[in-house]
Each structure stands twice: as structure tokens, then as C-alpha cells.
Amino acid sequence: MQGGTTLAEVAAGPLPVSAAPRVPRRERALVRAAQRGDPAALEALFRAHWPAAYRAAWFIVRDRQAAEDIAQEAFLAALAALDRFDRRRPLGPWLRTIVARRAIDAVRARTLRREVAVEAAAGAAAHDGPDPVPSDLGAALAALPDDQRVVVTLRHVLELTPGEIAALLELPRGTVNSRLRRGLDALEGWAREAR
């Protein structure tokens, strides 16, 4: 409070709702070079963001090959749209949103294909005996129904808000909240059993 500014004047001033995340200079430079078509910059961005993109896809689809395909397709889509990307923003969240959208689309497509053979699969699973109790959190998350796993992953792995999840999935926010609650309750039950 230098220069004669009082605490009341500071308190009365505008409060930033949310400051834009700070983007490291190196990433800004790499994005700028990639926008110009520099293959070395594209490779550096790929190497920097591949692990998070793959992990985001895997948590949603629970299939290594599908997660790899989805992450690769998301990178290609991001490259195609890189000219529209705002370099003042971090690349990671933008890319993970593209990955999440593609992974959700893959889960929806897989669910539609599965609906045809649900009764046959349920009958076969009933004869295999009970499912083993998941031994780690990843397995517990994978054991959740698709609708709950996707919402829990988007909220707690990709750190989207419930409102952002609702918009992404084109669902009412109440539906997102109820799926999130059911998923977290199931994970809490798993955690109690694991102790």
C-alpha cells in the first residue's frame, strides 16, 4: 500500500474473476513456430503434451490402443486448428479438451455397438464368476459404469468444472452432478473395502 493507497481503496478496487493462466515463454515460442509449420516445434509440443493427452484418453476409454488412437487423432485435429489457437493461453488444457471430446465420442460409439449384444455378454459374464475386487484406484475407476467414469475423470483428472462437463457432454448440470456423486460414492466404497 505504497503511495498513499489505503486498505479501503485497495479493497474497493476491482477483483479479477480469474486471471489467465501464465504460459511459459518456451511454449509460446513453440506454438508460434508450429503455427509457421516448424517440424521441430511440432515434435517438441508433441513430446511435452503426449503423456497427458494419452492419460486423459485412457481414463475415459480404458483401452490402451483406443487411447493411443484417440490421442493421436486429437493431436492431428489440434494441428489442423492451430492457426485459431490463442497463444496467450496454455496449450495443454485446450489439447486435453479435444482429447476428452474424442474419447467421449468413442465411448458413446462403443456403447451403441455394445447395446446390440448386451444380453449375450451379460449371460457369458454371469458364468465367469464374480468380478475381482479392484486392487488399485485405476482399476476401481475402470470398474465404474461409463457414464460415471467419464464424469469423474473429466472432473478430477482433467479438472473441468461441472458446468464445463455439462456443456461438453450436452447434459443438464444436475445429471452431471448426480453421476459424479454416484461415481464418487462407489469409489469411496472401494476405498473403505481396500483398507
GROMACS .gro file of C-alpha atoms in nm:
model
  195
    1MET     CA    1   0.000   0.000   0.000
    2GLN     CA    2   0.258   0.244  -0.110
    3GLY     CA    3   0.195   0.588  -0.248
    4GLY     CA    4  -0.085   0.675  -0.006
    5THR     CA    5  -0.322   0.396  -0.109
    6THR     CA    6  -0.538   0.295   0.185
    7LEU     CA    7  -0.662  -0.053   0.263
    8ALA     CA    8  -1.019   0.061   0.189
    9GLU     CA    9  -0.915   0.185  -0.158
   10VAL     CA   10  -0.743  -0.144  -0.232
   11ALA     CA   11  -1.044  -0.339  -0.104
   12ALA     CA   12  -1.282  -0.129  -0.313
   13GLY     CA   13  -1.085  -0.193  -0.630
   14PRO     CA   14  -1.186  -0.443  -0.894
   15LEU     CA   15  -1.118  -0.806  -0.820
   16PRO     CA   16  -1.008  -1.026  -1.107
   17VAL     CA   17  -1.259  -1.305  -1.157
   18SER     CA   18  -0.994  -1.536  -1.293
   19ALA     CA   19  -0.658  -1.447  -1.427
   20ALA     CA   20  -0.548  -1.614  -1.747
   21PRO     CA   21  -0.300  -1.891  -1.672
   22ARG     CA   22   0.057  -1.792  -1.734
   23VAL     CA   23   0.206  -1.954  -2.041
   24PRO     CA   24   0.581  -2.021  -2.033
   25ARG     CA   25   0.776  -1.832  -2.299
   26ARG     CA   26   0.915  -2.157  -2.439
   27GLU     CA   27   0.567  -2.296  -2.502
   28ARG     CA   28   0.453  -1.970  -2.663
   29ALA     CA   29   0.757  -1.976  -2.888
   30LEU     CA   30   0.698  -2.341  -2.978
   31VAL     CA   31   0.333  -2.274  -3.061
   32ARG     CA   32   0.430  -1.974  -3.273
   33ALA     CA   33   0.691  -2.183  -3.459
   34ALA     CA   34   0.444  -2.472  -3.500
   35GLN     CA   35   0.189  -2.230  -3.645
   36ARG     CA   36   0.453  -2.144  -3.906
   37GLY     CA   37   0.499  -2.517  -3.979
   38ASP     CA   38   0.829  -2.585  -3.799
   39PRO     CA   39   0.855  -2.967  -3.763
   40ALA     CA   40   1.096  -2.942  -3.466
   41ALA     CA   41   0.844  -2.726  -3.277
   42LEU     CA   42   0.564  -2.969  -3.357
   43GLU     CA   43   0.775  -3.257  -3.226
   44ALA     CA   44   0.864  -3.066  -2.908
   45LEU     CA   45   0.497  -2.987  -2.841
   46PHE     CA   46   0.404  -3.349  -2.909
   47ARG     CA   47   0.667  -3.477  -2.665
   48ALA     CA   48   0.564  -3.227  -2.399
   49HIS     CA   49   0.191  -3.295  -2.420
   50TRP     CA   50   0.168  -3.659  -2.528
   51PRO     CA   51   0.170  -3.818  -2.177
   52ALA     CA   52  -0.118  -3.602  -2.050
   53ALA     CA   53  -0.318  -3.645  -2.372
   54TYR     CA   54  -0.276  -4.023  -2.368
   55ARG     CA   55  -0.361  -4.042  -1.995
   56ALA     CA   56  -0.675  -3.833  -2.044
   57ALA     CA   57  -0.793  -4.061  -2.326
   58TRP     CA   58  -0.710  -4.378  -2.133
   59PHE     CA   59  -0.901  -4.271  -1.823
   60ILE     CA   60  -1.211  -4.222  -2.036
   61VAL     CA   61  -1.195  -4.520  -2.274
   62ARG     CA   62  -0.998  -4.770  -2.056
   63ASP     CA   63  -0.834  -4.923  -2.362
   64ARG     CA   64  -0.465  -4.867  -2.441
   65GLN     CA   65  -0.491  -4.894  -2.819
   66ALA     CA   66  -0.805  -4.681  -2.837
   67ALA     CA   67  -0.647  -4.421  -2.606
   68GLU     CA   68  -0.339  -4.405  -2.826
   69ASP     CA   69  -0.550  -4.368  -3.141
   70ILE     CA   70  -0.767  -4.101  -2.980
   71ALA     CA   71  -0.469  -3.902  -2.852
   72GLN     CA   72  -0.305  -3.917  -3.195
   73GLU     CA   73  -0.625  -3.807  -3.369
   74ALA     CA   74  -0.663  -3.525  -3.118
   75PHE     CA   75  -0.309  -3.407  -3.192
   76LEU     CA   76  -0.387  -3.407  -3.563
   77ALA     CA   77  -0.709  -3.213  -3.502
   78ALA     CA   78  -0.520  -2.965  -3.283
   79LEU     CA   79  -0.258  -2.918  -3.553
   80ALA     CA   80  -0.529  -2.854  -3.810
   81ALA     CA   81  -0.680  -2.588  -3.580
   82LEU     CA   82  -0.352  -2.443  -3.452
   83ASP     CA   83  -0.397  -2.126  -3.657
   84ARG     CA   84  -0.707  -2.049  -3.446
   85PHE     CA   85  -0.534  -2.122  -3.114
   86ASP     CA   86  -0.480  -1.824  -2.881
   87ARG     CA   87  -0.109  -1.832  -2.790
   88ARG     CA   88  -0.177  -1.638  -2.472
   89ARG     CA   89  -0.347  -1.949  -2.332
   90PRO     CA   90  -0.172  -2.272  -2.235
   91LEU     CA   91  -0.183  -2.544  -2.499
   92GLY     CA   92  -0.233  -2.836  -2.257
   93PRO     CA   93  -0.591  -2.768  -2.143
   94TRP     CA   94  -0.702  -2.691  -2.499
   95LEU     CA   95  -0.548  -3.014  -2.625
   96ARG     CA   96  -0.692  -3.222  -2.337
   97THR     CA   97  -1.037  -3.083  -2.414
   98ILE     CA   98  -1.002  -3.204  -2.773
   99VAL     CA   99  -0.885  -3.544  -2.640
  100ALA     CA  100  -1.176  -3.563  -2.396
  101ARG     CA  101  -1.433  -3.483  -2.665
  102ARG     CA  102  -1.293  -3.751  -2.896
  103ALA     CA  103  -1.271  -4.006  -2.614
  104ILE     CA  104  -1.630  -3.936  -2.510
  105ASP     CA  105  -1.740  -3.981  -2.871
  106ALA     CA  106  -1.554  -4.316  -2.878
  107VAL     CA  107  -1.726  -4.430  -2.556
  108ARG     CA  108  -2.064  -4.330  -2.695
  109ALA     CA  109  -1.998  -4.521  -3.019
  110ARG     CA  110  -1.876  -4.824  -2.827
  111THR     CA  111  -2.184  -4.812  -2.603
  112LEU     CA  112  -2.413  -4.802  -2.905
  113ARG     CA  113  -2.235  -5.101  -3.060
  114ARG     CA  114  -2.247  -5.288  -2.731
  115GLU     CA  115  -2.621  -5.240  -2.687
  116VAL     CA  116  -2.679  -5.489  -2.966
  117ALA     CA  117  -2.508  -5.772  -2.775
  118VAL     CA  118  -2.580  -5.675  -2.413
  119GLU     CA  119  -2.783  -5.984  -2.325
  120ALA     CA  120  -2.528  -6.226  -2.469
  121ALA     CA  121  -2.239  -6.055  -2.288
  122ALA     CA  122  -2.431  -6.045  -1.960
  123GLY     CA  123  -2.505  -6.415  -1.983
  124ALA     CA  124  -2.140  -6.501  -2.051
  125ALA     CA  125  -2.018  -6.280  -1.765
  126ALA     CA  126  -2.259  -6.447  -1.522
  127HIS     CA  127  -2.089  -6.782  -1.584
  128ASP     CA  128  -1.738  -6.647  -1.531
  129GLY     CA  129  -1.794  -6.590  -1.160
  130PRO     CA  130  -1.779  -6.268  -0.962
  131ASP     CA  131  -1.552  -5.985  -1.071
  132PRO     CA  132  -1.239  -5.949  -0.865
  133VAL     CA  133  -1.222  -5.653  -0.629
  134PRO     CA  134  -1.009  -5.380  -0.787
  135SER     CA  135  -0.663  -5.367  -0.632
  136ASP     CA  136  -0.584  -5.005  -0.713
  137LEU     CA  137  -0.762  -4.681  -0.783
  138GLY     CA  138  -0.717  -4.711  -1.159
  139ALA     CA  139  -0.892  -5.046  -1.156
  140ALA     CA  140  -1.167  -4.908  -0.930
  141LEU     CA  141  -1.217  -4.617  -1.168
  142ALA     CA  142  -1.223  -4.855  -1.463
  143ALA     CA  143  -1.491  -5.062  -1.287
  144LEU     CA  144  -1.733  -4.767  -1.280
  145PRO     CA  145  -2.009  -4.757  -1.542
  146ASP     CA  146  -1.909  -4.548  -1.846
  147ASP     CA  147  -2.137  -4.254  -1.761
  148GLN     CA  148  -1.994  -4.221  -1.409
  149ARG     CA  149  -1.630  -4.289  -1.506
  150VAL     CA  150  -1.636  -4.024  -1.778
  151VAL     CA  151  -1.775  -3.757  -1.544
  152VAL     CA  152  -1.537  -3.846  -1.257
  153THR     CA  153  -1.242  -3.842  -1.497
  154LEU     CA  154  -1.340  -3.509  -1.651
  155ARG     CA  155  -1.384  -3.355  -1.305
  156HIS     CA  156  -1.093  -3.499  -1.108
  157VAL     CA  157  -0.835  -3.595  -1.371
  158LEU     CA  158  -0.888  -3.323  -1.633
  159GLU     CA  159  -1.011  -3.074  -1.368
  160LEU     CA  160  -1.311  -2.945  -1.562
  161THR     CA  161  -1.591  -2.776  -1.367
  162PRO     CA  162  -1.936  -2.939  -1.354
  163GLY     CA  163  -2.063  -2.662  -1.583
  164GLU     CA  164  -1.788  -2.731  -1.837
  165ILE     CA  165  -1.862  -3.104  -1.817
  166ALA     CA  166  -2.233  -3.040  -1.872
  167ALA     CA  167  -2.157  -2.832  -2.180
  168LEU     CA  168  -1.905  -3.086  -2.312
  169LEU     CA  169  -2.140  -3.381  -2.268
  170GLU     CA  170  -2.452  -3.183  -2.360
  171LEU     CA  171  -2.622  -3.287  -2.036
  172PRO     CA  172  -2.808  -3.092  -1.769
  173ARG     CA  173  -2.579  -2.990  -1.486
  174GLY     CA  174  -2.794  -3.184  -1.238
  175THR     CA  175  -2.731  -3.504  -1.435
  176VAL     CA  176  -2.357  -3.436  -1.429
  177ASN     CA  177  -2.370  -3.378  -1.053
  178SER     CA  178  -2.569  -3.695  -0.986
  179ARG     CA  179  -2.334  -3.909  -1.200
  180LEU     CA  180  -2.037  -3.752  -1.027
  181ARG     CA  181  -2.187  -3.822  -0.683
  182ARG     CA  182  -2.272  -4.186  -0.769
  183GLY     CA  183  -1.922  -4.241  -0.908
  184LEU     CA  184  -1.752  -4.084  -0.606
  185ASP     CA  185  -1.974  -4.284  -0.370
  186ALA     CA  186  -1.872  -4.605  -0.547
  187LEU     CA  187  -1.505  -4.509  -0.524
  188GLU     CA  188  -1.548  -4.426  -0.155
  189GLY     CA  189  -1.698  -4.773  -0.101
  190TRP     CA  190  -1.399  -4.925  -0.280
  191ALA     CA  191  -1.158  -4.723  -0.062
  192ARG     CA  192  -1.328  -4.845   0.258
  193GLU     CA  193  -1.304  -5.207   0.141
  194ALA     CA  194  -0.941  -5.162   0.040
  195ARG     CA  195  -0.841  -5.052   0.390
   0.00000   0.00000   0.00000
